[in-house]
């Protein structure tokens, strides 16, 4: 088993701001209308590039597809499906992308869910990649899942009692390796967040006895690359978040609507 641990410092996100943004974005999605499959924003502007192809907007079972630029027809290789829509319970969507390359057909399924819009308690993300690569198919695919306990996150970033478990955890499973990740924040003296990322890599199948050797040969380089990637991500977060948190949820929702409506 190989281990990795690194800590970065992040600009904090206020809880009330985060919750107001979640509610505003859901209001924007629920305020869109549909006519003959075409979507319009709450202010009446058309939403180009996306059409409703099945079900009733925006209820569970509704399926949307992007529009191909060359002929204006729905793209059969991509779709978004509403799995659940309950502001007090769970809201979830699924995105499916198909790659029809004859050499290695693949299907990527990603799902994103949130428990309680008004008072978000938990968020999760799952992904599954399946390939039709014949005998090599199991080595070309895998699954991943992330779970964020928002209650524990806000508790951990406060100055009270810290939770016993990391608020954010995930797993990535491949035929040859399984990676477990935890992310735990704590308050820094200056009010920012000190966020520690830990990962454990376990070999599977015939890769199990080879992992210790790989850790000796490549471990230092891999840990350095991981640390640099986290530092780059933290720098991008710290550069962008301060400007975002100065805007309320309604303003961010309006700016998103402008982006969706296009020029």
PDB file of N, CA, C and O in Angstrom, residues 61-89:
ATOM      1  N   UNK A  61     -37.071  11.894 -14.726  1.00  0.00           N
ATOM      2  CA  UNK A  61     -37.303  11.220 -15.994  1.00  0.00           C
ATOM      3  C   UNK A  61     -37.127  12.123 -17.193  1.00  0.00           C
ATOM      4  O   UNK A  61     -36.999  11.632 -18.327  1.00  0.00           O
ATOM      5  N   UNK A  62     -37.129  13.444 -16.973  1.00  0.00           N
ATOM      6  CA  UNK A  62     -36.905  14.373 -18.084  1.00  0.00           C
ATOM      7  C   UNK A  62     -35.497  14.173 -18.621  1.00  0.00           C
ATOM      8  O   UNK A  62     -34.536  14.075 -17.859  1.00  0.00           O
ATOM      9  N   UNK A  63     -35.381  14.130 -19.946  1.00  0.00           N
ATOM     10  CA  UNK A  63     -34.095  13.884 -20.576  1.00  0.00           C
ATOM     11  C   UNK A  63     -33.801  14.996 -21.584  1.00  0.00           C
ATOM     12  O   UNK A  63     -34.651  15.350 -22.404  1.00  0.00           O
ATOM     13  N   UNK A  64     -32.599  15.521 -21.512  1.00  0.00           N
ATOM     14  CA  UNK A  64     -32.188  16.644 -22.354  1.00  0.00           C
ATOM     15  C   UNK A  64     -30.946  16.242 -23.151  1.00  0.00           C
ATOM     16  O   UNK A  64     -30.107  15.482 -22.667  1.00  0.00           O
ATOM     17  N   UNK A  65     -30.849  16.806 -24.366  1.00  0.00           N
ATOM     18  CA  UNK A  65     -29.669  16.537 -25.184  1.00  0.00           C
ATOM     19  C   UNK A  65     -29.145  17.846 -25.779  1.00  0.00           C
ATOM     20  O   UNK A  65     -29.929  18.737 -26.121  1.00  0.00           O
ATOM     21  N   UNK A  66     -27.826  17.954 -25.929  1.00  0.00           N
ATOM     22  CA  UNK A  66     -27.281  19.124 -26.614  1.00  0.00           C
ATOM     23  C   UNK A  66     -27.603  19.060 -28.096  1.00  0.00           C
ATOM     24  O   UNK A  66     -27.847  17.987 -28.649  1.00  0.00           O
ATOM     25  N   UNK A  67     -27.590  20.219 -28.726  1.00  0.00           N
ATOM     26  CA  UNK A  67     -27.898  20.314 -30.153  1.00  0.00           C
ATOM     27  C   UNK A  67     -26.598  20.386 -30.939  1.00  0.00           C
ATOM     28  O   UNK A  67     -25.694  21.157 -30.606  1.00  0.00           O
ATOM     29  N   UNK A  68     -26.496  19.583 -31.991  1.00  0.00           N
ATOM     30  CA  UNK A  68     -25.311  19.604 -32.840  1.00  0.00           C
ATOM     31  C   UNK A  68     -25.323  20.858 -33.718  1.00  0.00           C
ATOM     32  O   UNK A  68     -26.351  21.195 -34.314  1.00  0.00           O
ATOM     33  N   UNK A  69     -24.169  21.526 -33.782  1.00  0.00           N
ATOM     34  CA  UNK A  69     -24.080  22.771 -34.524  1.00  0.00           C
ATOM     35  C   UNK A  69     -24.274  22.564 -36.026  1.00  0.00           C
ATOM     36  O   UNK A  69     -24.857  23.416 -36.705  1.00  0.00           O
ATOM     37  N   UNK A  70     -23.804  21.430 -36.548  1.00  0.00           N
ATOM     38  CA  UNK A  70     -23.817  21.243 -38.000  1.00  0.00           C
ATOM     39  C   UNK A  70     -25.224  21.083 -38.572  1.00  0.00           C
ATOM     40  O   UNK A  70     -25.494  21.535 -39.680  1.00  0.00           O
ATOM     41  N   UNK A  71     -26.141  20.437 -37.838  1.00  0.00           N
ATOM     42  CA  UNK A  71     -27.485  20.223 -38.404  1.00  0.00           C
ATOM     43  C   UNK A  71     -28.619  20.598 -37.454  1.00  0.00           C
ATOM     44  O   UNK A  71     -29.794  20.491 -37.824  1.00  0.00           O
ATOM     45  N   UNK A  72     -28.308  21.031 -36.241  1.00  0.00           N
ATOM     46  CA  UNK A  72     -29.358  21.444 -35.308  1.00  0.00           C
ATOM     47  C   UNK A  72     -30.129  20.310 -34.696  1.00  0.00           C
ATOM     48  O   UNK A  72     -31.133  20.535 -34.006  1.00  0.00           O
ATOM     49  N   UNK A  73     -29.680  19.067 -34.901  1.00  0.00           N
ATOM     50  CA  UNK A  73     -30.369  17.907 -34.353  1.00  0.00           C
ATOM     51  C   UNK A  73     -29.793  17.536 -32.987  1.00  0.00           C
ATOM     52  O   UNK A  73     -28.622  17.795 -32.704  1.00  0.00           O
ATOM     53  N   UNK A  74     -30.627  16.899 -32.116  1.00  0.00           N
ATOM     54  CA  UNK A  74     -30.121  16.460 -30.812  1.00  0.00           C
ATOM     55  C   UNK A  74     -28.977  15.460 -30.968  1.00  0.00           C
ATOM     56  O   UNK A  74     -29.005  14.609 -31.853  1.00  0.00           O
ATOM     57  N   UNK A  75     -27.989  15.599 -30.115  1.00  0.00           N
ATOM     58  CA  UNK A  75     -26.810  14.726 -30.160  1.00  0.00           C
ATOM     59  C   UNK A  75     -27.119  13.438 -29.399  1.00  0.00           C
ATOM     60  O   UNK A  75     -27.284  13.439 -28.176  1.00  0.00           O
ATOM     61  N   UNK A  76     -27.177  12.318 -30.128  1.00  0.00           N
ATOM     62  CA  UNK A  76     -27.509  11.035 -29.513  1.00  0.00           C
ATOM     63  C   UNK A  76     -26.402  10.520 -28.605  1.00  0.00           C
ATOM     64  O   UNK A  76     -26.616   9.598 -27.812  1.00  0.00           O
ATOM     65  N   UNK A  77     -25.209  11.099 -28.693  1.00  0.00           N
ATOM     66  CA  UNK A  77     -24.077  10.608 -27.904  1.00  0.00           C
ATOM     67  C   UNK A  77     -24.003  11.234 -26.512  1.00  0.00           C
ATOM     68  O   UNK A  77     -23.176  10.821 -25.706  1.00  0.00           O
ATOM     69  N   UNK A  78     -24.871  12.205 -26.221  1.00  0.00           N
ATOM     70  CA  UNK A  78     -24.842  12.858 -24.918  1.00  0.00           C
ATOM     71  C   UNK A  78     -26.263  13.113 -24.432  1.00  0.00           C
ATOM     72  O   UNK A  78     -27.133  13.483 -25.232  1.00  0.00           O
ATOM     73  N   UNK A  79     -26.474  12.921 -23.148  1.00  0.00           N
ATOM     74  CA  UNK A  79     -27.781  13.268 -22.597  1.00  0.00           C
ATOM     75  C   UNK A  79     -27.670  13.544 -21.101  1.00  0.00           C
ATOM     76  O   UNK A  79     -26.782  13.032 -20.424  1.00  0.00           O
ATOM     77  N   UNK A  80     -28.576  14.369 -20.628  1.00  0.00           N
ATOM     78  CA  UNK A  80     -28.695  14.677 -19.205  1.00  0.00           C
ATOM     79  C   UNK A  80     -30.097  14.274 -18.763  1.00  0.00           C
ATOM     80  O   UNK A  80     -31.076  14.655 -19.407  1.00  0.00           O
ATOM     81  N   UNK A  81     -30.183  13.507 -17.679  1.00  0.00           N
ATOM     82  CA  UNK A  81     -31.461  13.012 -17.179  1.00  0.00           C
ATOM     83  C   UNK A  81     -31.656  13.460 -15.736  1.00  0.00           C
ATOM     84  O   UNK A  81     -30.738  13.364 -14.915  1.00  0.00           O
ATOM     85  N   UNK A  82     -32.854  13.947 -15.438  1.00  0.00           N
ATOM     86  CA  UNK A  82     -33.202  14.288 -14.056  1.00  0.00           C
ATOM     87  C   UNK A  82     -33.579  13.000 -13.324  1.00  0.00           C
ATOM     88  O   UNK A  82     -34.534  12.317 -13.705  1.00  0.00           O
ATOM     89  N   UNK A  83     -32.829  12.656 -12.293  1.00  0.00           N
ATOM     90  CA  UNK A  83     -33.102  11.445 -11.519  1.00  0.00           C
ATOM     91  C   UNK A  83     -34.060  11.711 -10.366  1.00  0.00           C
ATOM     92  O   UNK A  83     -34.893  10.872 -10.035  1.00  0.00           O
ATOM     93  N   UNK A  84     -33.921  12.861  -9.731  1.00  0.00           N
ATOM     94  CA  UNK A  84     -34.766  13.200  -8.581  1.00  0.00           C
ATOM     95  C   UNK A  84     -34.840  14.714  -8.475  1.00  0.00           C
ATOM     96  O   UNK A  84     -33.883  15.425  -8.813  1.00  0.00           O
ATOM     97  N   UNK A  85     -35.998  15.218  -7.993  1.00  0.00           N
ATOM     98  CA  UNK A  85     -36.136  16.666  -7.802  1.00  0.00           C
ATOM     99  C   UNK A  85     -37.062  16.913  -6.612  1.00  0.00           C
ATOM    100  O   UNK A  85     -38.275  16.842  -6.716  1.00  0.00           O
ATOM    101  N   UNK A  86     -36.460  17.129  -5.476  1.00  0.00           N
ATOM    102  CA  UNK A  86     -37.201  17.362  -4.243  1.00  0.00           C
ATOM    103  C   UNK A  86     -36.392  18.341  -3.399  1.00  0.00           C
ATOM    104  O   UNK A  86     -35.329  17.987  -2.888  1.00  0.00           O
ATOM    105  N   UNK A  87     -36.866  19.558  -3.266  1.00  0.00           N
ATOM    106  CA  UNK A  87     -36.089  20.595  -2.570  1.00  0.00           C
ATOM    107  C   UNK A  87     -35.834  20.220  -1.114  1.00  0.00           C
ATOM    108  O   UNK A  87     -34.834  20.625  -0.526  1.00  0.00           O
ATOM    109  N   UNK A  88     -36.736  19.453  -0.506  1.00  0.00           N
ATOM    110  CA  UNK A  88     -36.537  19.033   0.880  1.00  0.00           C
ATOM    111  C   UNK A  88     -35.825  17.693   0.979  1.00  0.00           C
ATOM    112  O   UNK A  88     -35.283  17.357   2.029  1.00  0.00           O
ATOM    113  N   UNK A  89     -35.860  16.933  -0.088  1.00  0.00           N
ATOM    114  CA  UNK A  89     -35.200  15.634  -0.109  1.00  0.00           C
ATOM    115  C   UNK A  89     -33.981  15.667  -1.012  1.00  0.00           C
ATOM    116  O   UNK A  89     -33.097  16.495  -0.840  1.00  0.00           O
TER     117      UNK A  89
END
